[in-house]
mmCIF file of C-alpha atoms in Angstrom:
data_model
loop_
_atom_site.group_PDB
_atom_site.id
_atom_site.type_symbol
_atom_site.label_atom_id
_atom_site.label_comp_id
_atom_site.label_asym_id
_atom_site.label_seq_id
_atom_site.Cartn_x
_atom_site.Cartn_y
_atom_site.Cartn_z
ATOM 1 C CA UNK D 1 17.976 12.389 -5.116
ATOM 2 C CA UNK D 2 16.198 10.212 -7.931
ATOM 3 C CA UNK D 3 13.237 11.804 -9.877
ATOM 4 C CA UNK D 4 9.821 10.180 -9.636
ATOM 5 C CA UNK D 5 6.859 11.112 -11.525
ATOM 6 C CA UNK D 6 3.845 9.781 -13.188
ATOM 7 C CA UNK D 7 5.815 7.262 -15.387
ATOM 8 C CA UNK D 8 7.658 6.166 -12.234
ATOM 9 C CA UNK D 9 11.393 6.449 -11.455
ATOM 10 C CA UNK D 10 13.977 7.954 -13.615
ATOM 11 C CA UNK D 11 15.442 4.693 -14.735
ATOM 12 C CA UNK D 12 18.667 5.796 -16.061
ATOM 13 C CA UNK D 13 19.183 7.999 -13.094
ATOM 14 C CA UNK D 14 18.629 5.474 -10.608
ATOM 15 C CA UNK D 15 20.862 2.789 -12.248
ATOM 16 C CA UNK D 16 23.497 5.558 -12.663
ATOM 17 C CA UNK D 17 23.349 6.072 -8.759
ATOM 18 C CA UNK D 18 23.882 2.486 -8.045
ATOM 19 C CA UNK D 19 26.608 2.170 -10.413
ATOM 20 C CA UNK D 20 28.381 5.011 -8.096
ATOM 21 C CA UNK D 21 28.343 2.820 -5.074
ATOM 22 C CA UNK D 22 30.941 0.085 -4.112
ATOM 23 C CA UNK D 23 28.451 -2.573 -4.529
ATOM 24 C CA UNK D 24 30.713 -5.363 -2.606
ATOM 25 C CA UNK D 25 29.980 -3.585 0.456
ATOM 26 C CA UNK D 26 26.086 -4.588 0.067
ATOM 27 C CA UNK D 27 24.082 -7.813 0.356
ATOM 28 C CA UNK D 28 21.210 -6.667 -1.890
ATOM 29 C CA UNK D 29 18.681 -4.309 -2.820
ATOM 30 C CA UNK D 30 15.524 -3.726 -0.916
ATOM 31 C CA UNK D 31 12.518 -1.793 -2.499
ATOM 32 C CA UNK D 32 9.329 -0.428 -1.531
ATOM 33 C CA UNK D 33 6.618 1.176 -3.617
ATOM 34 C CA UNK D 34 7.052 2.585 -7.162
ATOM 35 C CA UNK D 35 8.501 -0.450 -8.743
ATOM 36 C CA UNK D 36 5.243 -2.174 -9.542
ATOM 37 C CA UNK D 37 4.894 -0.501 -12.890
ATOM 38 C CA UNK D 38 8.505 -0.888 -13.719
ATOM 39 C CA UNK D 39 9.493 -4.692 -13.237
ATOM 40 C CA UNK D 40 11.970 -4.250 -16.189
ATOM 41 C CA UNK D 41 13.642 -1.895 -13.952
ATOM 42 C CA UNK D 42 13.826 -4.027 -11.352
ATOM 43 C CA UNK D 43 15.374 -6.645 -13.517
ATOM 44 C CA UNK D 44 18.158 -4.172 -14.433
ATOM 45 C CA UNK D 45 18.855 -3.448 -10.746
ATOM 46 C CA UNK D 46 19.013 -7.260 -10.097
ATOM 47 C CA UNK D 47 21.749 -7.467 -12.490
ATOM 48 C CA UNK D 48 23.875 -5.138 -10.327
ATOM 49 C CA UNK D 49 22.752 -6.272 -6.897
ATOM 50 C CA UNK D 50 20.544 -9.282 -5.769
ATOM 51 C CA UNK D 51 16.830 -8.315 -5.007
ATOM 52 C CA UNK D 52 16.134 -8.890 -1.314
ATOM 53 C CA UNK D 53 12.209 -9.240 -2.066
ATOM 54 C CA UNK D 54 10.298 -10.733 -4.764
ATOM 55 C CA UNK D 55 11.885 -11.230 -8.208
ATOM 56 C CA UNK D 56 10.906 -8.728 -11.152
ATOM 57 C CA UNK D 57 9.155 -11.979 -12.545
ATOM 58 C CA UNK D 58 6.917 -12.122 -9.431
ATOM 59 C CA UNK D 59 6.151 -8.491 -9.308
ATOM 60 C CA UNK D 60 5.192 -8.358 -13.103
ATOM 61 C CA UNK D 61 2.830 -11.450 -12.567
ATOM 62 C CA UNK D 62 1.168 -9.833 -9.682
ATOM 63 C CA UNK D 63 0.543 -6.749 -11.398
ATOM 64 C CA UNK D 64 -0.817 -8.372 -14.636
ATOM 65 C CA UNK D 65 -4.511 -8.607 -13.885
ATOM 66 C CA UNK D 66 -5.034 -11.275 -16.313
ATOM 67 C CA UNK D 67 -2.585 -13.645 -14.529
ATOM 68 C CA UNK D 68 -3.358 -12.329 -10.940
ATOM 69 C CA UNK D 69 -6.945 -12.376 -11.097
ATOM 70 C CA UNK D 70 -6.931 -15.840 -13.086
ATOM 71 C CA UNK D 71 -4.757 -17.330 -10.021
ATOM 72 C CA UNK D 72 -7.405 -16.206 -7.671
ATOM 73 C CA UNK D 73 -10.141 -17.674 -9.675
ATOM 74 C CA UNK D 74 -8.201 -21.095 -9.751
ATOM 75 C CA UNK D 75 -7.665 -21.163 -6.036
ATOM 76 C CA UNK D 76 -11.329 -20.027 -5.289
ATOM 77 C CA UNK D 77 -10.392 -16.825 -3.607
ATOM 78 C CA UNK D 78 -13.154 -14.350 -3.592
ATOM 79 C CA UNK D 79 -12.270 -11.194 -5.519
ATOM 80 C CA UNK D 80 -13.977 -8.355 -7.596
ATOM 81 C CA UNK D 81 -14.526 -9.332 -11.470
ATOM 82 C CA UNK D 82 -12.174 -7.722 -13.858
ATOM 83 C CA UNK D 83 -12.481 -6.904 -17.468
ATOM 84 C CA UNK D 84 -10.552 -5.387 -20.576
ATOM 85 C CA UNK D 85 -13.727 -4.230 -22.084
ATOM 86 C CA UNK D 86 -16.369 -2.289 -20.354
ATOM 87 C CA UNK D 87 -19.581 -4.459 -19.887
ATOM 88 C CA UNK D 88 -22.689 -2.957 -21.673
ATOM 89 C CA UNK D 89 -24.680 -2.770 -18.811
ATOM 90 C CA UNK D 90 -24.345 -1.173 -15.432
ATOM 91 C CA UNK D 91 -21.065 0.844 -16.097
ATOM 92 C CA UNK D 92 -21.612 2.628 -12.845
ATOM 93 C CA UNK D 93 -20.483 -0.620 -11.091
ATOM 94 C CA UNK D 94 -17.073 -0.561 -12.356
ATOM 95 C CA UNK D 95 -13.743 1.346 -11.434
ATOM 96 C CA UNK D 96 -10.718 2.015 -13.625
ATOM 97 C CA UNK D 97 -7.410 0.988 -12.140
ATOM 98 C CA UNK D 98 -3.804 1.143 -13.370
ATOM 99 C CA UNK D 99 -2.402 -2.373 -13.165
ATOM 100 C CA UNK D 100 0.924 -1.068 -11.445
ATOM 101 C CA UNK D 101 -0.464 1.868 -9.476
ATOM 102 C CA UNK D 102 -0.214 2.267 -5.662
ATOM 103 C CA UNK D 103 -1.552 4.736 -3.260
ATOM 104 C CA UNK D 104 -5.234 4.645 -4.889
ATOM 105 C CA UNK D 105 -4.757 7.709 -6.758
ATOM 106 C CA UNK D 106 -4.885 5.964 -9.902
ATOM 107 C CA UNK D 107 -8.325 4.521 -9.418
ATOM 108 C CA UNK D 108 -11.285 6.549 -10.609
ATOM 109 C CA UNK D 109 -14.949 5.979 -11.481
ATOM 110 C CA UNK D 110 -16.336 5.533 -14.919
ATOM 111 C CA UNK D 111 -16.938 8.682 -17.126
ATOM 112 C CA UNK D 112 -17.975 9.621 -20.536
ATOM 113 C CA UNK D 113 -13.976 9.135 -21.795
ATOM 114 C CA UNK D 114 -13.645 5.734 -19.939
ATOM 115 C CA UNK D 115 -14.687 3.184 -22.834
ATOM 116 C CA UNK D 116 -11.349 4.196 -24.285
ATOM 117 C CA UNK D 117 -9.173 2.145 -21.968
ATOM 118 C CA UNK D 118 -5.389 3.501 -21.755
ATOM 119 C CA UNK D 119 -2.731 0.926 -21.945
ATOM 120 C CA UNK D 120 -2.024 -0.790 -18.659
ATOM 121 C CA UNK D 121 -5.538 0.038 -17.193
ATOM 122 C CA UNK D 122 -8.360 -2.375 -16.611
ATOM 123 C CA UNK D 123 -12.016 -2.364 -15.431
ATOM 124 C CA UNK D 124 -12.630 -3.745 -11.882
ATOM 125 C CA UNK D 125 -16.079 -4.362 -10.265
ATOM 126 C CA UNK D 126 -16.934 -1.832 -7.556
ATOM 127 C CA UNK D 127 -17.640 -3.471 -4.388
ATOM 128 C CA UNK D 128 -18.708 -2.014 -0.979
ATOM 129 C CA UNK D 129 -17.016 -2.990 2.297
ATOM 130 C CA UNK D 130 -14.511 -2.431 5.062
ATOM 131 C CA UNK D 131 -10.859 -2.140 3.709
ATOM 132 C CA UNK D 132 -8.491 -4.236 5.536
ATOM 133 C CA UNK D 133 -5.081 -5.749 4.955
ATOM 134 C CA UNK D 134 -2.836 -8.451 6.179
ATOM 135 C CA UNK D 135 0.768 -7.595 6.552
ATOM 136 C CA UNK D 136 3.083 -10.806 6.404
ATOM 137 C CA UNK D 137 6.454 -12.411 5.717
ATOM 138 C CA UNK D 138 6.891 -15.003 3.227
ATOM 139 C CA UNK D 139 9.538 -17.617 2.165
ATOM 140 C CA UNK D 140 7.874 -18.932 -0.990
ATOM 141 C CA UNK D 141 6.136 -21.750 0.921
ATOM 142 C CA UNK D 142 4.682 -20.349 4.015
ATOM 143 C CA UNK D 143 4.064 -17.302 5.892
ATOM 144 C CA UNK D 144 4.232 -15.494 9.383
ATOM 145 C CA UNK D 145 1.607 -12.979 10.057
ATOM 146 C CA UNK D 146 2.764 -9.689 11.146
ATOM 147 C CA UNK D 147 -0.488 -7.851 11.481
ATOM 148 C CA UNK D 148 -4.040 -7.093 10.478
ATOM 149 C CA UNK D 149 -4.989 -3.706 9.675
ATOM 150 C CA UNK D 150 -7.720 -1.487 8.855
ATOM 151 C CA UNK D 151 -7.371 1.084 6.267
ATOM 152 C CA UNK D 152 -9.112 4.351 4.908
ATOM 153 C CA UNK D 153 -9.492 6.502 2.148
ATOM 154 C CA UNK D 154 -9.067 10.362 1.891
ATOM 155 C CA UNK D 155 -10.567 11.414 -0.947
ATOM 156 C CA UNK D 156 -9.650 14.101 -3.339
ATOM 157 C CA UNK D 157 -11.547 16.011 -6.087
ATOM 158 C CA UNK D 158 -9.651 14.273 -8.680
ATOM 159 C CA UNK D 159 -8.669 11.132 -6.579
ATOM 160 C CA UNK D 160 -11.766 9.989 -4.763
ATOM 161 C CA UNK D 161 -9.840 6.578 -3.775
ATOM 162 C CA UNK D 162 -6.670 7.894 -2.625
ATOM 163 C CA UNK D 163 -5.024 6.202 0.348
ATOM 164 C CA UNK D 164 -5.856 7.918 3.716
ATOM 165 C CA UNK D 165 -4.156 5.774 6.385
ATOM 166 C CA UNK D 166 -4.220 2.656 8.432
ATOM 167 C CA UNK D 167 -4.131 1.144 12.091
ATOM 168 C CA UNK D 168 -2.314 -1.647 13.276
ATOM 169 C CA UNK D 169 -3.832 -4.502 15.110
ATOM 170 C CA UNK D 170 -7.285 -3.701 13.999
ATOM 171 C CA UNK D 171 -10.599 -5.280 15.482
ATOM 172 C CA UNK D 172 -11.039 -8.150 12.911
ATOM 173 C CA UNK D 173 -12.874 -11.428 13.401
ATOM 174 C CA UNK D 174 -11.510 -14.668 13.423
ATOM 175 C CA UNK D 175 -13.428 -15.598 10.270
ATOM 176 C CA UNK D 176 -11.874 -12.527 8.402
ATOM 177 C CA UNK D 177 -8.395 -13.449 9.780
ATOM 178 C CA UNK D 178 -8.556 -16.808 8.610
ATOM 179 C CA UNK D 179 -9.649 -15.823 5.199
ATOM 180 C CA UNK D 180 -6.988 -13.318 4.888
ATOM 181 C CA UNK D 181 -4.130 -15.934 6.088
ATOM 182 C CA UNK D 182 -5.569 -18.718 3.849
ATOM 183 C CA UNK D 183 -5.473 -16.321 0.875
ATOM 184 C CA UNK D 184 -1.874 -15.118 1.775
ATOM 185 C CA UNK D 185 -0.531 -18.614 2.229
ATOM 186 C CA UNK D 186 -2.204 -20.125 -1.072
ATOM 187 C CA UNK D 187 -0.812 -16.772 -3.022
ATOM 188 C CA UNK D 188 2.796 -17.283 -1.531
ATOM 189 C CA UNK D 189 2.848 -20.911 -2.834
ATOM 190 C CA UNK D 190 1.372 -20.053 -6.133
ATOM 191 C CA UNK D 191 3.897 -17.116 -6.833
ATOM 192 C CA UNK D 192 6.603 -17.787 -4.706
ATOM 193 C CA UNK D 193 6.374 -14.687 -2.553
ATOM 194 C CA UNK D 194 9.408 -13.809 -0.394
ATOM 195 C CA UNK D 195 9.872 -11.204 2.293
ATOM 196 C CA UNK D 196 7.473 -8.623 3.540
ATOM 197 C CA UNK D 197 4.066 -8.411 1.592
ATOM 198 C CA UNK D 198 0.717 -6.904 1.975
ATOM 199 C CA UNK D 199 -2.391 -8.438 0.942
ATOM 200 C CA UNK D 200 -5.480 -5.679 0.521
ATOM 201 C CA UNK D 201 -8.857 -6.922 0.563
ATOM 202 C CA UNK D 202 -12.636 -5.649 1.374
ATOM 203 C CA UNK D 203 -14.720 -7.156 4.325
ATOM 204 C CA UNK D 204 -17.905 -7.329 2.174
ATOM 205 C CA UNK D 205 -21.181 -5.689 3.318
ATOM 206 C CA UNK D 206 -24.108 -7.919 3.780
ATOM 207 C CA UNK D 207 -25.797 -6.800 0.473
ATOM 208 C CA UNK D 208 -22.936 -8.354 -1.441
ATOM 209 C CA UNK D 209 -23.500 -11.782 -2.362
ATOM 210 C CA UNK D 210 -20.879 -14.790 -2.763
ATOM 211 C CA UNK D 211 -22.062 -15.112 -6.449
ATOM 212 C CA UNK D 212 -20.868 -11.215 -7.169
ATOM 213 C CA UNK D 213 -17.443 -12.125 -6.225
ATOM 214 C CA UNK D 214 -16.967 -15.726 -7.287
ATOM 215 C CA UNK D 215 -19.482 -17.759 -9.087
ATOM 216 C CA UNK D 216 -18.270 -21.155 -7.961
ATOM 217 C CA UNK D 217 -17.670 -19.938 -4.296
ATOM 218 C CA UNK D 218 -18.420 -22.668 -1.550
ATOM 219 C CA UNK D 219 -18.216 -20.051 1.359
ATOM 220 C CA UNK D 220 -20.426 -20.330 4.360
ATOM 221 C CA UNK D 221 -18.907 -17.241 6.311
ATOM 222 C CA UNK D 222 -20.952 -14.607 7.398
ATOM 223 C CA UNK D 223 -18.401 -12.332 6.697
ATOM 224 C CA UNK D 224 -17.158 -12.559 3.161
ATOM 225 C CA UNK D 225 -13.606 -11.301 1.995
ATOM 226 C CA UNK D 226 -12.724 -10.111 -1.331
ATOM 227 C CA UNK D 227 -9.048 -9.970 -2.287
ATOM 228 C CA UNK D 228 -7.922 -6.920 -4.166
ATOM 229 C CA UNK D 229 -4.260 -7.105 -4.709
ATOM 230 C CA UNK D 230 -0.844 -8.310 -3.362
ATOM 231 C CA UNK D 231 1.592 -5.474 -2.568
ATOM 232 C CA UNK D 232 4.650 -7.501 -3.366
ATOM 233 C CA UNK D 233 7.089 -5.283 -1.464
ATOM 234 C CA UNK D 234 7.631 -3.200 1.746
ATOM 235 C CA UNK D 235 4.266 -1.526 2.235
ATOM 236 C CA UNK D 236 3.119 1.572 4.264
ATOM 237 C CA UNK D 237 1.987 -0.263 6.999
ATOM 238 C CA UNK D 238 5.389 -1.675 7.844
ATOM 239 C CA UNK D 239 5.804 1.357 9.599
ATOM 240 C CA UNK D 240 3.075 0.391 11.993
ATOM 241 C CA UNK D 241 4.952 -2.450 13.323
ATOM 242 C CA UNK D 242 8.238 -0.724 13.999
ATOM 243 C CA UNK D 243 9.236 -2.790 16.844
ATOM 244 C CA UNK D 244 9.027 -5.932 15.545
ATOM 245 C CA UNK D 245 12.418 -5.868 13.764
ATOM 246 C CA UNK D 246 10.693 -6.421 10.357
ATOM 247 C CA UNK D 247 13.644 -5.378 8.277
ATOM 248 C CA UNK D 248 15.954 -8.206 9.549
ATOM 249 C CA UNK D 249 13.050 -10.941 9.300
ATOM 250 C CA UNK D 250 12.460 -9.703 5.688
ATOM 251 C CA UNK D 251 16.239 -10.061 4.758
ATOM 252 C CA UNK D 252 16.303 -13.534 6.453
ATOM 253 C CA UNK D 253 13.194 -14.779 4.581
ATOM 254 C CA UNK D 254 14.707 -13.561 1.270
ATOM 255 C CA UNK D 255 18.235 -15.178 1.713
ATOM 256 C CA UNK D 256 18.869 -18.965 1.631
ATOM 257 C CA UNK D 257 17.606 -21.136 3.549
ATOM 258 C CA UNK D 258 14.630 -18.625 3.481
ATOM 259 C CA UNK D 259 14.197 -18.611 7.388
ATOM 260 C CA UNK D 260 10.746 -17.345 9.002
ATOM 261 C CA UNK D 261 11.363 -16.703 12.729
ATOM 262 C CA UNK D 262 8.451 -15.562 14.888
ATOM 263 C CA UNK D 263 8.444 -12.486 16.848
ATOM 264 C CA UNK D 264 5.032 -13.163 18.979
ATOM 265 C CA UNK D 265 6.475 -11.619 22.335
ATOM 266 C CA UNK D 266 6.644 -8.397 20.256
ATOM 267 C CA UNK D 267 2.966 -8.259 18.957
ATOM 268 C CA UNK D 268 1.995 -6.124 21.523
ATOM 269 C CA UNK D 269 5.025 -4.170 22.559
ATOM 270 C CA UNK D 270 3.680 -1.728 24.698
ATOM 271 C CA UNK D 271 0.710 -0.428 26.840
ATOM 272 C CA UNK D 272 -0.341 1.380 23.607
ATOM 273 C CA UNK D 273 -0.188 -1.314 20.967
ATOM 274 C CA UNK D 274 -2.078 0.299 18.241
ATOM 275 C CA UNK D 275 -0.478 2.725 16.041
ATOM 276 C CA UNK D 276 -2.094 4.577 13.016
ATOM 277 C CA UNK D 277 -0.787 6.858 10.503
ATOM 278 C CA UNK D 278 -2.642 9.155 8.134
ATOM 279 C CA UNK D 279 -1.498 10.946 4.967
ATOM 280 C CA UNK D 280 -2.164 14.675 4.854
ATOM 281 C CA UNK D 281 -2.706 16.045 1.402
ATOM 282 C CA UNK D 282 -2.836 19.774 0.600
ATOM 283 C CA UNK D 283 -6.614 21.049 0.098
ATOM 284 C CA UNK D 284 -5.148 24.236 -1.813
ATOM 285 C CA UNK D 285 -1.832 25.266 -3.102
ATOM 286 C CA UNK D 286 0.439 25.608 0.156
ATOM 287 C CA UNK D 287 3.592 27.517 0.756
ATOM 288 C CA UNK D 288 5.591 26.469 3.456
ATOM 289 C CA UNK D 289 8.197 28.842 4.439
ATOM 290 C CA UNK D 290 10.897 28.764 7.310
ATOM 291 C CA UNK D 291 10.632 28.810 10.218
ATOM 292 C CA UNK D 292 7.999 26.425 10.909
ATOM 293 C CA UNK D 293 7.787 24.132 13.937
ATOM 294 C CA UNK D 294 6.057 20.826 13.351
ATOM 295 C CA UNK D 295 4.565 18.668 16.037
ATOM 296 C CA UNK D 296 6.597 15.616 17.118
ATOM 297 C CA UNK D 297 3.957 13.287 15.756
ATOM 298 C CA UNK D 298 4.564 14.450 12.170
ATOM 299 C CA UNK D 299 6.663 12.331 9.963
ATOM 300 C CA UNK D 300 8.164 13.285 6.607
ATOM 301 C CA UNK D 301 8.549 16.868 7.341
ATOM 302 C CA UNK D 302 8.003 18.583 3.801
ATOM 303 C CA UNK D 303 10.728 20.885 4.392
ATOM 304 C CA UNK D 304 13.718 18.752 2.984
ATOM 305 C CA UNK D 305 17.153 20.028 2.814
ATOM 306 C CA UNK D 306 17.117 21.332 -0.659
ATOM 307 C CA UNK D 307 13.815 23.336 0.092
ATOM 308 C CA UNK D 308 15.417 24.568 3.479
ATOM 309 C CA UNK D 309 18.202 26.312 1.308
ATOM 310 C CA UNK D 310 15.703 28.351 -0.344
ATOM 311 C CA UNK D 311 13.678 28.695 2.695
ATOM 312 C CA UNK D 312 10.260 28.007 1.074
ATOM 313 C CA UNK D 313 8.453 25.147 -0.498
ATOM 314 C CA UNK D 314 5.310 25.202 -2.505
ATOM 315 C CA UNK D 315 3.112 22.329 -2.238
ATOM 316 C CA UNK D 316 0.294 21.899 -5.002
ATOM 317 C CA UNK D 317 -3.316 21.077 -4.116
ATOM 318 C CA UNK D 318 -3.684 17.200 -4.042
ATOM 319 C CA UNK D 319 -0.095 16.640 -3.280
ATOM 320 C CA UNK D 320 0.743 14.869 -0.090
ATOM 321 C CA UNK D 321 2.152 17.173 2.773
ATOM 322 C CA UNK D 322 3.407 15.002 5.386
ATOM 323 C CA UNK D 323 2.206 11.861 7.551
ATOM 324 C CA UNK D 324 0.807 11.991 11.046
ATOM 325 C CA UNK D 325 0.956 9.140 13.648
ATOM 326 C CA UNK D 326 -0.934 8.292 16.846
ATOM 327 C CA UNK D 327 -0.598 5.585 19.588
ATOM 328 C CA UNK D 328 -3.425 4.382 21.539
ATOM 329 C CA UNK D 329 -4.577 1.442 23.678
ATOM 330 C CA UNK D 330 -7.390 0.607 21.166
ATOM 331 C CA UNK D 331 -7.572 0.646 17.605
ATOM 332 C CA UNK D 332 -10.413 2.995 17.166
ATOM 333 C CA UNK D 333 -8.959 5.733 19.320
ATOM 334 C CA UNK D 334 -5.634 5.424 17.523
ATOM 335 C CA UNK D 335 -7.492 5.937 14.221
ATOM 336 C CA UNK D 336 -9.737 8.936 15.408
ATOM 337 C CA UNK D 337 -6.487 10.582 16.933
ATOM 338 C CA UNK D 338 -4.618 10.230 13.387
ATOM 339 C CA UNK D 339 -7.595 11.912 11.740
ATOM 340 C CA UNK D 340 -7.993 14.568 14.217
ATOM 341 C CA UNK D 341 -4.337 15.343 13.529
ATOM 342 C CA UNK D 342 -4.761 15.597 9.991
ATOM 343 C CA UNK D 343 -7.247 18.220 10.543
ATOM 344 C CA UNK D 344 -4.734 20.105 12.779
ATOM 345 C CA UNK D 345 -2.221 20.249 10.302
ATOM 346 C CA UNK D 346 -4.670 21.768 7.990
ATOM 347 C CA UNK D 347 -5.200 24.393 10.624
ATOM 348 C CA UNK D 348 -1.733 24.829 11.110
ATOM 349 C CA UNK D 349 -0.851 25.257 7.498
ATOM 350 C CA UNK D 350 -3.636 27.725 6.872
ATOM 351 C CA UNK D 351 -2.527 29.747 9.904
ATOM 352 C CA UNK D 352 0.967 29.775 8.658
ATOM 353 C CA UNK D 353 0.126 30.931 5.294
ATOM 354 C CA UNK D 354 -2.112 33.549 6.588
ATOM 355 C CA UNK D 355 0.944 34.958 8.726
ATOM 356 C CA UNK D 356 3.108 35.069 5.790
ATOM 357 C CA UNK D 357 0.524 36.778 3.331
#
């Protein structure tokens, strides 16, 4: 197991682990979250194995606010305003974000100490709206749409913007879909995106004007979309489309001749085509001991082999416990089921702790 903490992966341990493998048996290295803040580590990995995904240079560019948001401005893609220096007025209208952060736990509101901006952080205009995302596969010149998702937050006392979950095939208007697709295509061409990527955005509330997100915008849409970021790797929402053979499609898009092949017949792959997942976070310090029976809709069971040997596991308040999933015939029902199951797990943990007290 490779350690991962606030500073990212233990680079030396990861590279050492890769070097223990017979690399001739592998086509390349596929990566998910956690590398956005460590493009130098990706460069070192790429010297050992080809990256099946975006290059380290692409990841670095997308996670450098001065580059990414300047490109959005150039392409006339709506986006929140960003600053390196906090404006003197309306400080409550801004957030602080880590340039390479993921999962939302790094985002916080302005406070008394916020005027001293740490390295690799930036200020972003706070906007209100419905969080959505587009999961897509890119080949550097074009994209294939995988699915449109609705996302939500699961606020904690110290992380008010942490990721809560998402639901697939969300009910999103044609206007919003077109804006997301256009943004993804333009950014794919601008940055040479490869493989699976996710575009995060907000469908803005009616109170937000076009001039608030892009001064020279020429949009007439009643529903305005503001792009927040590109996740240039396999994102959490890949799990929502497990039957679309996404991994093979990702690899084919990354390898020459960078083929995009469509899987339209798989878009609605069952009688319950909407899948939701939600993250369960510990409200308080939790001790999980053996034995404990988990429902079959729980993923990422916290009792990993190392913990099972000891028979107990301590999960600190605010840390993730597990993921719950739900399937339904419509997105709203799947979302509600997943959120209800989060509460069920909290009750299960409370009961388990009481029984072992």
